[in-house]
Short mmCIF file of C-alpha atoms and ligand atoms in Angstrom, two decimals:
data_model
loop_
_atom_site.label_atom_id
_atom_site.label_comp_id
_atom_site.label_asym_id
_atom_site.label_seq_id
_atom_site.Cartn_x
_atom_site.Cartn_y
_atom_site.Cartn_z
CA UNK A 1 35.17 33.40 83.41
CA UNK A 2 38.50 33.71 82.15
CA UNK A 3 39.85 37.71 81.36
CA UNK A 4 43.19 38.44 80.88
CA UNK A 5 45.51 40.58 82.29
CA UNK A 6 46.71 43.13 80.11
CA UNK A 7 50.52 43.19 79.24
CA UNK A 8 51.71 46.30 81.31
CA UNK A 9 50.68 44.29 84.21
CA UNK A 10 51.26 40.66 82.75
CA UNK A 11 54.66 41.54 82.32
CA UNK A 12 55.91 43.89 85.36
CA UNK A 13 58.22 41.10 87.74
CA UNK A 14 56.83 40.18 91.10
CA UNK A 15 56.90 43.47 93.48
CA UNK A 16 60.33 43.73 94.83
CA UNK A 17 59.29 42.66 98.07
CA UNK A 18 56.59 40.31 97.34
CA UNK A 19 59.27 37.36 96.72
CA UNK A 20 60.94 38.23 99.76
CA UNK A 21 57.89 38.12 101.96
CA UNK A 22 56.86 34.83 101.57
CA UNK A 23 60.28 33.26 102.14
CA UNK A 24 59.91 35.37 105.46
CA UNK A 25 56.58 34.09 106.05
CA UNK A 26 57.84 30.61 105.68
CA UNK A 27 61.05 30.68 108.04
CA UNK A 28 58.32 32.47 110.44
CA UNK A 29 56.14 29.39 110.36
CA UNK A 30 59.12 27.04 111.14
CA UNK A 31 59.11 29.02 114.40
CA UNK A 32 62.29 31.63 113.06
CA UNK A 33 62.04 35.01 115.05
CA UNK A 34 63.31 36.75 112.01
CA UNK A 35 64.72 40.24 112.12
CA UNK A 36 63.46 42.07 108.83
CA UNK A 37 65.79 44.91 107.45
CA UNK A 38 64.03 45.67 104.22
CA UNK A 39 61.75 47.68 104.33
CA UNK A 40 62.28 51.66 104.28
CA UNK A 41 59.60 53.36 106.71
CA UNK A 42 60.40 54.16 109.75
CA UNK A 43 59.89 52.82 113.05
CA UNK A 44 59.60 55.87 115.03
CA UNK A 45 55.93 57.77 115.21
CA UNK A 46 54.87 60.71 113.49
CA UNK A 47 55.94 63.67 116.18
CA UNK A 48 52.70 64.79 118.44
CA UNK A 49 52.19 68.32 116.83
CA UNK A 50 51.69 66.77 113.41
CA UNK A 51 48.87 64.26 114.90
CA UNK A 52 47.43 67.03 117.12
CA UNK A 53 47.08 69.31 113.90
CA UNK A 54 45.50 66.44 112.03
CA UNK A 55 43.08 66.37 114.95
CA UNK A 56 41.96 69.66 114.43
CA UNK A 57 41.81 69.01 110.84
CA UNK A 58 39.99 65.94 111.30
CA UNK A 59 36.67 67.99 113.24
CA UNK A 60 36.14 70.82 110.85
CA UNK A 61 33.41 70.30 108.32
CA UNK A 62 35.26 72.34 105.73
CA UNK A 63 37.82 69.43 105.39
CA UNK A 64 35.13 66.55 104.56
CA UNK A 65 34.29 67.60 100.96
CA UNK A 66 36.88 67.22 97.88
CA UNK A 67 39.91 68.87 98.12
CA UNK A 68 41.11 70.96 95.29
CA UNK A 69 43.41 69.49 92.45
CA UNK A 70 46.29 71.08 93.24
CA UNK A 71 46.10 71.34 96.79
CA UNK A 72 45.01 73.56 99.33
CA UNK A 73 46.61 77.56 98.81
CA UNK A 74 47.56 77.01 102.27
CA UNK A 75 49.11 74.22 101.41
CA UNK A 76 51.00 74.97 98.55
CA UNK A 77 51.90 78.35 100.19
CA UNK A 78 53.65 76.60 103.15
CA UNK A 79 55.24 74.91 100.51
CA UNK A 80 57.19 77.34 98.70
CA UNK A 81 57.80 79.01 102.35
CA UNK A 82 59.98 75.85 103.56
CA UNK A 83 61.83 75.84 99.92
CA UNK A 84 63.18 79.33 100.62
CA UNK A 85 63.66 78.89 104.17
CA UNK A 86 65.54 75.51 103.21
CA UNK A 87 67.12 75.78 99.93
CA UNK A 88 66.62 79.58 99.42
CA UNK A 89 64.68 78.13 96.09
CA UNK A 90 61.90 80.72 95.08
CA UNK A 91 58.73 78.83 93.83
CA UNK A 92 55.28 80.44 93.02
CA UNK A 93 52.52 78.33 95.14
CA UNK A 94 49.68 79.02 91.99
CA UNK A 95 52.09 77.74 89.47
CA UNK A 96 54.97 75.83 90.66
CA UNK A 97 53.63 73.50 93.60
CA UNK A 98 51.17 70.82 93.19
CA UNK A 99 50.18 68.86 96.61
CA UNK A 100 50.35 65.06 95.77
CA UNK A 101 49.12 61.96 97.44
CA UNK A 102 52.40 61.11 98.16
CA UNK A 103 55.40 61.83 96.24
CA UNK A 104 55.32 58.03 94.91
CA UNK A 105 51.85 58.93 93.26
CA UNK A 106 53.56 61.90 91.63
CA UNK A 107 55.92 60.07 90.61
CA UNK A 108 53.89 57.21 89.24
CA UNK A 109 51.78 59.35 87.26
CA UNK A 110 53.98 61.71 85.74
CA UNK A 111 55.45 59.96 82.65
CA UNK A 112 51.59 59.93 81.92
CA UNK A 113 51.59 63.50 81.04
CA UNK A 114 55.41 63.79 79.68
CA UNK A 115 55.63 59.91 77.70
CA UNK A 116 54.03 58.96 74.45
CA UNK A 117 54.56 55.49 73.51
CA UNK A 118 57.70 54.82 71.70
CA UNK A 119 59.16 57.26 73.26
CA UNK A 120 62.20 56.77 75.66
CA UNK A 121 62.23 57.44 79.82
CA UNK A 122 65.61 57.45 81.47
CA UNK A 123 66.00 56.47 85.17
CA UNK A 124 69.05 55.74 87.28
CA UNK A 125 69.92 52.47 88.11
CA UNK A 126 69.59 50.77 90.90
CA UNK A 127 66.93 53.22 91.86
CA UNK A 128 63.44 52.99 93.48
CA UNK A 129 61.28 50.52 91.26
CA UNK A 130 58.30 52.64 90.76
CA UNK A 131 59.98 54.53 87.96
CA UNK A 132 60.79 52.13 85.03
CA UNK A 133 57.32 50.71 86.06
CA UNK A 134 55.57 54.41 85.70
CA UNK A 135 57.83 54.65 82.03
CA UNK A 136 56.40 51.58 80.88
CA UNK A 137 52.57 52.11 82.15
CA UNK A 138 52.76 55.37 80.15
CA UNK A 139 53.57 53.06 76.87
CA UNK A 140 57.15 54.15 76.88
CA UNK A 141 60.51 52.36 76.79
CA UNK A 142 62.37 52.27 80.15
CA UNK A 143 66.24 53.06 79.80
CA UNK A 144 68.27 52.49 82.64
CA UNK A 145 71.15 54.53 83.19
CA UNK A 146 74.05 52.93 85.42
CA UNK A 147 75.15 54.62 88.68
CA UNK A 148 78.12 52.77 89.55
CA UNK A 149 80.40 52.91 92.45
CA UNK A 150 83.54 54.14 90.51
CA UNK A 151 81.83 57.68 89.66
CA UNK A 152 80.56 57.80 93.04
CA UNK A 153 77.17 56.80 92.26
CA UNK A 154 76.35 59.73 90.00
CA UNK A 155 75.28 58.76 86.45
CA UNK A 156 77.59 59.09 83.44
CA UNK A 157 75.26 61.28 81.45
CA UNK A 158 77.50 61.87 78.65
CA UNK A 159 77.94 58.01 78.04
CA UNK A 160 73.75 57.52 77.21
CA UNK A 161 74.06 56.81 73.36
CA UNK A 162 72.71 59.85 70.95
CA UNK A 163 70.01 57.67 69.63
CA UNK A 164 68.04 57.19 73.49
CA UNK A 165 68.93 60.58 74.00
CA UNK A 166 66.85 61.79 70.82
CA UNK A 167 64.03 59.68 71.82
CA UNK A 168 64.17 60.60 75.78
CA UNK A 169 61.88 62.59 77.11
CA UNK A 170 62.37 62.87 81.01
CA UNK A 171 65.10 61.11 83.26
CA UNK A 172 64.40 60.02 86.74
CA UNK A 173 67.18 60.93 89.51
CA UNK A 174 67.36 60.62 93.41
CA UNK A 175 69.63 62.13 95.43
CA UNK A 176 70.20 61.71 98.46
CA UNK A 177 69.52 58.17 96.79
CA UNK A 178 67.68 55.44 97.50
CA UNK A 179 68.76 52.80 97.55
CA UNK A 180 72.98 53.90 97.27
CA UNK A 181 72.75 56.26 99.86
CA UNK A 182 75.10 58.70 97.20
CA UNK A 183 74.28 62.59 97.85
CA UNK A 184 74.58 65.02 95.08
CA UNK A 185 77.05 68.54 95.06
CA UNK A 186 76.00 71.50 93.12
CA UNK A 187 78.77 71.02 90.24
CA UNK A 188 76.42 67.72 89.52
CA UNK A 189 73.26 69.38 89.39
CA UNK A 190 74.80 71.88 87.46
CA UNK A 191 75.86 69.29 84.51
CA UNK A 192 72.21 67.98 84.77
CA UNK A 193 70.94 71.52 83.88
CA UNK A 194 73.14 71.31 80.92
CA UNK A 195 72.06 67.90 79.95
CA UNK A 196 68.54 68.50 80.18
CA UNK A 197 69.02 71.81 78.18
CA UNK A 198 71.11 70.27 75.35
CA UNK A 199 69.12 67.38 74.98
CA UNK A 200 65.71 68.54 75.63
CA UNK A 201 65.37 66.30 78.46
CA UNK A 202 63.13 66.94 81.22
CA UNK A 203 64.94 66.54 84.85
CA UNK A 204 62.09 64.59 87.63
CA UNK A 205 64.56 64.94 90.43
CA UNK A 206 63.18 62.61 93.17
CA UNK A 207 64.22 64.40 96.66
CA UNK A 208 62.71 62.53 99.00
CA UNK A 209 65.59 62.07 101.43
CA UNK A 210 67.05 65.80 101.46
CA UNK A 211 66.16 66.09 105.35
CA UNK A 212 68.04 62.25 106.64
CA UNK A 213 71.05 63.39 106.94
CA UNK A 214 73.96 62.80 109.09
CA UNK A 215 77.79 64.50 110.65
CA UNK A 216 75.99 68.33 109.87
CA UNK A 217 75.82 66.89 106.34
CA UNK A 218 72.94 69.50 104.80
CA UNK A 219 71.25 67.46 101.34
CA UNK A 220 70.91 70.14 98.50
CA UNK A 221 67.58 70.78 96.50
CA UNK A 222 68.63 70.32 92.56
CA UNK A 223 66.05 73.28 91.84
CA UNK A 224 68.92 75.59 93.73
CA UNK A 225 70.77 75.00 90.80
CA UNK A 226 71.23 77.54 88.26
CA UNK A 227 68.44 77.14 85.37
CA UNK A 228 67.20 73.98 87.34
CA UNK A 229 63.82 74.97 86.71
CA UNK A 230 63.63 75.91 82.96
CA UNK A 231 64.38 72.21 82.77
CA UNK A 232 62.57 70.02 85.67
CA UNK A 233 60.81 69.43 88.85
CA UNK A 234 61.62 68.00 92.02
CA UNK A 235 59.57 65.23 93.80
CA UNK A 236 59.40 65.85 97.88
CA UNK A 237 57.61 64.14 100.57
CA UNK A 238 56.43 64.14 103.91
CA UNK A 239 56.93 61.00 104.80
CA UNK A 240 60.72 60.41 105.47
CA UNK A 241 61.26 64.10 107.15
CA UNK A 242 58.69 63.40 109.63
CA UNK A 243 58.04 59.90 109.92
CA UNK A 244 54.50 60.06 107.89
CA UNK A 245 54.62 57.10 105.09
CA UNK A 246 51.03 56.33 106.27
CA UNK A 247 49.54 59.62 105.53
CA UNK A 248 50.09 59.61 101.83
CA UNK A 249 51.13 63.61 101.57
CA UNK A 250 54.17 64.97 99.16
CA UNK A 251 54.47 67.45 96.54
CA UNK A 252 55.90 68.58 93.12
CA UNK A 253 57.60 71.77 92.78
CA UNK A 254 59.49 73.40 89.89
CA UNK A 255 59.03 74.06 85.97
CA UNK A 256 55.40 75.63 85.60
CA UNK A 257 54.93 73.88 82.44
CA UNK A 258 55.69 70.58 83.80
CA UNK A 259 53.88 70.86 87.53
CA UNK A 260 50.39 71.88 84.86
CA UNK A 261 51.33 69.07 82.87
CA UNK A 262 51.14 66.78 85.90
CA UNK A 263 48.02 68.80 87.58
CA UNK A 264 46.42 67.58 84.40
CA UNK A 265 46.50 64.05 84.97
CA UNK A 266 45.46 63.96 88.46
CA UNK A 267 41.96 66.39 87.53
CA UNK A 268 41.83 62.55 85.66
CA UNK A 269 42.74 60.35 88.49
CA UNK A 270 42.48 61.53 91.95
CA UNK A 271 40.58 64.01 93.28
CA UNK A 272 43.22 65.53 95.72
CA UNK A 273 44.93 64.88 99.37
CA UNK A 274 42.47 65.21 102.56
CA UNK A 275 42.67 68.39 103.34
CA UNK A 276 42.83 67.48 107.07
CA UNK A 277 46.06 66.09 106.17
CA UNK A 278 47.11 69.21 104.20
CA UNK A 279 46.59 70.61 107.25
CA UNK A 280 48.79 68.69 109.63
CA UNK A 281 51.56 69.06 106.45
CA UNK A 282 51.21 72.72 106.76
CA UNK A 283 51.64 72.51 110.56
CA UNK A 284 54.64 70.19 109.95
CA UNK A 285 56.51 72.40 107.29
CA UNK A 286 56.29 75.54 109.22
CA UNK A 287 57.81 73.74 112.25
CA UNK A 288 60.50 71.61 110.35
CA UNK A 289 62.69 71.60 113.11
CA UNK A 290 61.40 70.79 115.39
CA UNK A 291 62.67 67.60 116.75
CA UNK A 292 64.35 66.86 113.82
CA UNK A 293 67.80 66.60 115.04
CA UNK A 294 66.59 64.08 117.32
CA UNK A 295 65.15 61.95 114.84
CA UNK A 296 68.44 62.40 112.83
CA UNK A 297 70.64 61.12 115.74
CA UNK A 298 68.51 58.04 116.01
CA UNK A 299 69.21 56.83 112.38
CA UNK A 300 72.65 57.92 113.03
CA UNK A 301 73.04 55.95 115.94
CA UNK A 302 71.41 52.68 113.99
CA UNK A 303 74.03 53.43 110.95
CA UNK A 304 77.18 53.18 113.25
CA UNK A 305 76.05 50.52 115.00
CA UNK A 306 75.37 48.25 111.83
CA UNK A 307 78.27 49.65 109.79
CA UNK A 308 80.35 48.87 112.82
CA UNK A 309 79.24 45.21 112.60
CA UNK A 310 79.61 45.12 109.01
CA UNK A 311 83.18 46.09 109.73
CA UNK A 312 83.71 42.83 112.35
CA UNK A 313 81.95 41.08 109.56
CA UNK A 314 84.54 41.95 106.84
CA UNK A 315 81.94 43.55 104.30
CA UNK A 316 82.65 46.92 102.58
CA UNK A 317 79.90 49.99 102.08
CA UNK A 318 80.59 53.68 101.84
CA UNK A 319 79.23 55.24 105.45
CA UNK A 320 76.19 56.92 104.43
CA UNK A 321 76.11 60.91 104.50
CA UNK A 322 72.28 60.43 104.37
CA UNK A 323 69.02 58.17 103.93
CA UNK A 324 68.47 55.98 106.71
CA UNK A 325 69.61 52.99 104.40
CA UNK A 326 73.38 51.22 104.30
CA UNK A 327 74.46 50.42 100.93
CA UNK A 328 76.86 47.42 101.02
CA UNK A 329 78.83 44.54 99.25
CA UNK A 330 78.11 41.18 99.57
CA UNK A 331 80.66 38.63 99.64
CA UNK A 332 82.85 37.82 97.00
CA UNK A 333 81.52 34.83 95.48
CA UNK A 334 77.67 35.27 96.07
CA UNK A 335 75.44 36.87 93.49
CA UNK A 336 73.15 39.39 95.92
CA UNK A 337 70.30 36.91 95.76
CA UNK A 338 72.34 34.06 97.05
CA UNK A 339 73.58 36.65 99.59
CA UNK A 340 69.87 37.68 100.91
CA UNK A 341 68.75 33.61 100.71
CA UNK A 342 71.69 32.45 102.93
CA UNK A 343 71.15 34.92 105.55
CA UNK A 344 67.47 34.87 105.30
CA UNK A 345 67.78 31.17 106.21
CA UNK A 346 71.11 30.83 108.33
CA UNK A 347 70.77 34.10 110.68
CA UNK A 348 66.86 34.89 110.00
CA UNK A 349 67.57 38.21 108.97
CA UNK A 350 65.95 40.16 105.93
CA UNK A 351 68.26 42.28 103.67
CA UNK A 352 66.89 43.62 99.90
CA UNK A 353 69.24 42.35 97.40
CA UNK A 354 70.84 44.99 95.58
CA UNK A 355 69.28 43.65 91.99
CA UNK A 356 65.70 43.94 93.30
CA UNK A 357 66.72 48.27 93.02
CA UNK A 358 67.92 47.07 89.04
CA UNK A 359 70.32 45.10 87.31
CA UNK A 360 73.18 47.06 88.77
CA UNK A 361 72.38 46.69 91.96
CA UNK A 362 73.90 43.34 91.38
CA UNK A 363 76.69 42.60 93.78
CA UNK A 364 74.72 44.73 96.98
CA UNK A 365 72.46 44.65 99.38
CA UNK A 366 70.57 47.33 101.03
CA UNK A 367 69.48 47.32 104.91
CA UNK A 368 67.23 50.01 106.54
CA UNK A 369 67.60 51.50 109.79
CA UNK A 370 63.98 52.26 110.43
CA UNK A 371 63.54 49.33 113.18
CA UNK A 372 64.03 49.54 116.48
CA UNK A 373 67.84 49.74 117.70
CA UNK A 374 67.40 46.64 119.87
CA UNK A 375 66.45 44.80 116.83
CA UNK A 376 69.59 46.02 114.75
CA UNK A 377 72.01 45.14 117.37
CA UNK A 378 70.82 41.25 117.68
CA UNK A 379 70.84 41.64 113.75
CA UNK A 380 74.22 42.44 114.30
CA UNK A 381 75.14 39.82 116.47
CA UNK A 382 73.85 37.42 114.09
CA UNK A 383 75.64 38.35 111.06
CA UNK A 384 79.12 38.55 113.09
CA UNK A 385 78.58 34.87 113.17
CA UNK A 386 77.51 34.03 109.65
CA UNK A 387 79.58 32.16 107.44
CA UNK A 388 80.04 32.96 103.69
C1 PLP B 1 60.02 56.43 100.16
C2 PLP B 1 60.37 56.90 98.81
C3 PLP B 1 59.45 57.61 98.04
C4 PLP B 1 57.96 57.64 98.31
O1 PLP B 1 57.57 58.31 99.35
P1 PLP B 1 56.03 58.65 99.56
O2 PLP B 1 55.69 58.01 100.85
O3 PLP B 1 55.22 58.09 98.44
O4 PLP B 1 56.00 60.12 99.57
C5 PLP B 1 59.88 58.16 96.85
N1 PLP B 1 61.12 57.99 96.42
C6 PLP B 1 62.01 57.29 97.11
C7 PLP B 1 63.38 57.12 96.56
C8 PLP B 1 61.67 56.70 98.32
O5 PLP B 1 62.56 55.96 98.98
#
């Protein structure tokens, strides 16, 4: 038998990681004990209180049958609690939280309910890859929107030509970001509100990151912004803040219209996060802090250690206010795919080349501190001594 794969898959390029995996695999299998920097999920368990509450969870009957679309009440409620503790943000749990199966399945699916085809998404780049890809599934046009060193890695809003901006419908942002590391100030969010009003553009602010931060740097929500939720939503997660990317357990929160629109599609798709999960989330939200700070001071610790060696190695980044990534320049003289081959092959170690996050990414790389200290100080080590 011989089907076909239809175009929006036929077309998407080779998972960003996918490439670099089986060049690992193969210096592996000439015996290479390769150190592997890519990847963003950390290294460090999910704190014991979370697991405990999923326990509990886990043995009530109540929690085996389908969850509701939206999420648990509890669920939501806790929810809107930790956005006023946090960002002082008011948000109604019936109408302006929707629990989601991790923020990346939010995020995949919403251009479904926002994106006709023909019409135009917007999404920073480099940026995570998942939202051209979700622009394009939807039948709509990707349009990526350059964040560029030189304005700090904030998008130039004003410079998207009049003719994308008729046609846009939603724009994809991230700060703290992925993959840049860049953090947001109000006086940005606030020209985003005015973007999004003026051109009838709805804001999908991803936030994932808001709670890695570093030096008592504190991450802002964009919905505590003034207006920021007459024009968008914000996409939040579990997973970074407490070390959960294998539960699968985020949320949307913001413009009523636009968390319904979004409910809509998942009554289609899913049929909701287990609730034993919700659960442990709930537990997790209420108790934010706890242990936090620690988990914090490890990344921290990881950052200074590699930017140090970057520093020995003559190689410039910004040091990161937040994420638990390091943003930096490869070598004058090497495109960032060269870059990631030669150490990949020379020193064994795994970097994401900037261009993998979009075209300009070109001219970066990205590491992630979410493996084991040890492991970043013999990376390290090894990069001191490469040769470019
Ligand atoms: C990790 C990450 C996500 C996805 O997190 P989930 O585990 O799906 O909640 C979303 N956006 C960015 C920028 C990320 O780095």
């Amino acid at each position: 038998m011989d089907f076909k794969w239809a175009r929006r898959i036929a077309k998407l390029p080779p998972y960003l990681f996918a490439e670099i995996d089986a060049k690992k695999k193969e210096m592996m299998n000439k015996g290479v004990d390769v150190i592997d920097l890519g990847v963003g999920d950390p290294d460090i368990p999910t704190p014991d209180f979370i697991i405990e509450a999923l326990k509990v969870g886990a043995e009530d009957p109540e929690n085996h049958r389908y969850p509701s679309y939206q999420g648990m009440r509890s669920f939501r409620v806790a929810v809107a609690d930790w956005y006023k503790e946090r960002f002082n943000v008011d948000l109604d749990p019936d109408t302006e939280v929707v629990a989601l199966i991790g923020s990346k399945e939010g995020i995949a699916h919403a251009p479904l309910a926002f994106i006709d085809p023909g019409d135009v998404g917007l999404y920073a780049d480099p940026g995570y890859p998942v939202y051209p890809t979700s622009i394009s599934f939807a039948g709509g046009e990707p349009y990526a929107v350059p964040i560029l060193k030189e304005n700090n890695f904030l998008p130039d809003l004003n410079a998207i030509p009049e003719d994308i901006r008729k046609r846009a419908q939603l724009i994809f942002l991230n700060y703290p970001n992925n993959p840049t590391t860049a953090v947001a100030e109000e006086g940005f969010f606030k020209d985003v509100v005015d973007f999004a009003s003026k051109n009838n553009i709805l804001i999908c602010h991803d936030a994932a990151y808001t709670e890695i931060a570093y030096d008592g740097y504190n991450p802002l929500s964009f919905l505590q912004a003034e207006g920021a939720k007459d024009v968008g939503i914000e996409f939040h997660s579990l997973s970074k803040t407490f070390n959960m990317t294998g539960w699968r357990i985020g949320f949307a929160v913001g413009n009523k219209k636009a968390i319904a629109g979004i409910g809509k599609v998942k009554t289609n798709i899913d049929s909701g996060a287990f609730q034993a999960i919700q659960y442990a989330g709930i537990v997790a939200l209420q108790n934010y802090k706890l242990g936090l700070e620690d988990r914090r001071h490890i990344f921290q610790e990881r950052r200074d250690i590699f930017c140090k060696g970057l520093d020995e190695a003559g190689l410039s980044y910004d040091l990161p206010k937040a994420t638990f990534y390091v943003w930096f320049e490869v070598p004058k003289g090497l495109t960032s795919k060269e870059f990631s081959s030669k150490l990949l092959s020379e020193s064994g170690i795994v970097v994401t080349p900037g261009n993998g996050f979009g075209e300009y990414g070109e001219g970066y790389a990205r590491v992630s501190t979410t493996f084991s200290t040890e492991r970043i100080i013999q990376a390290v080590e090894r990069l001191k001594e490469t040769k470019f």
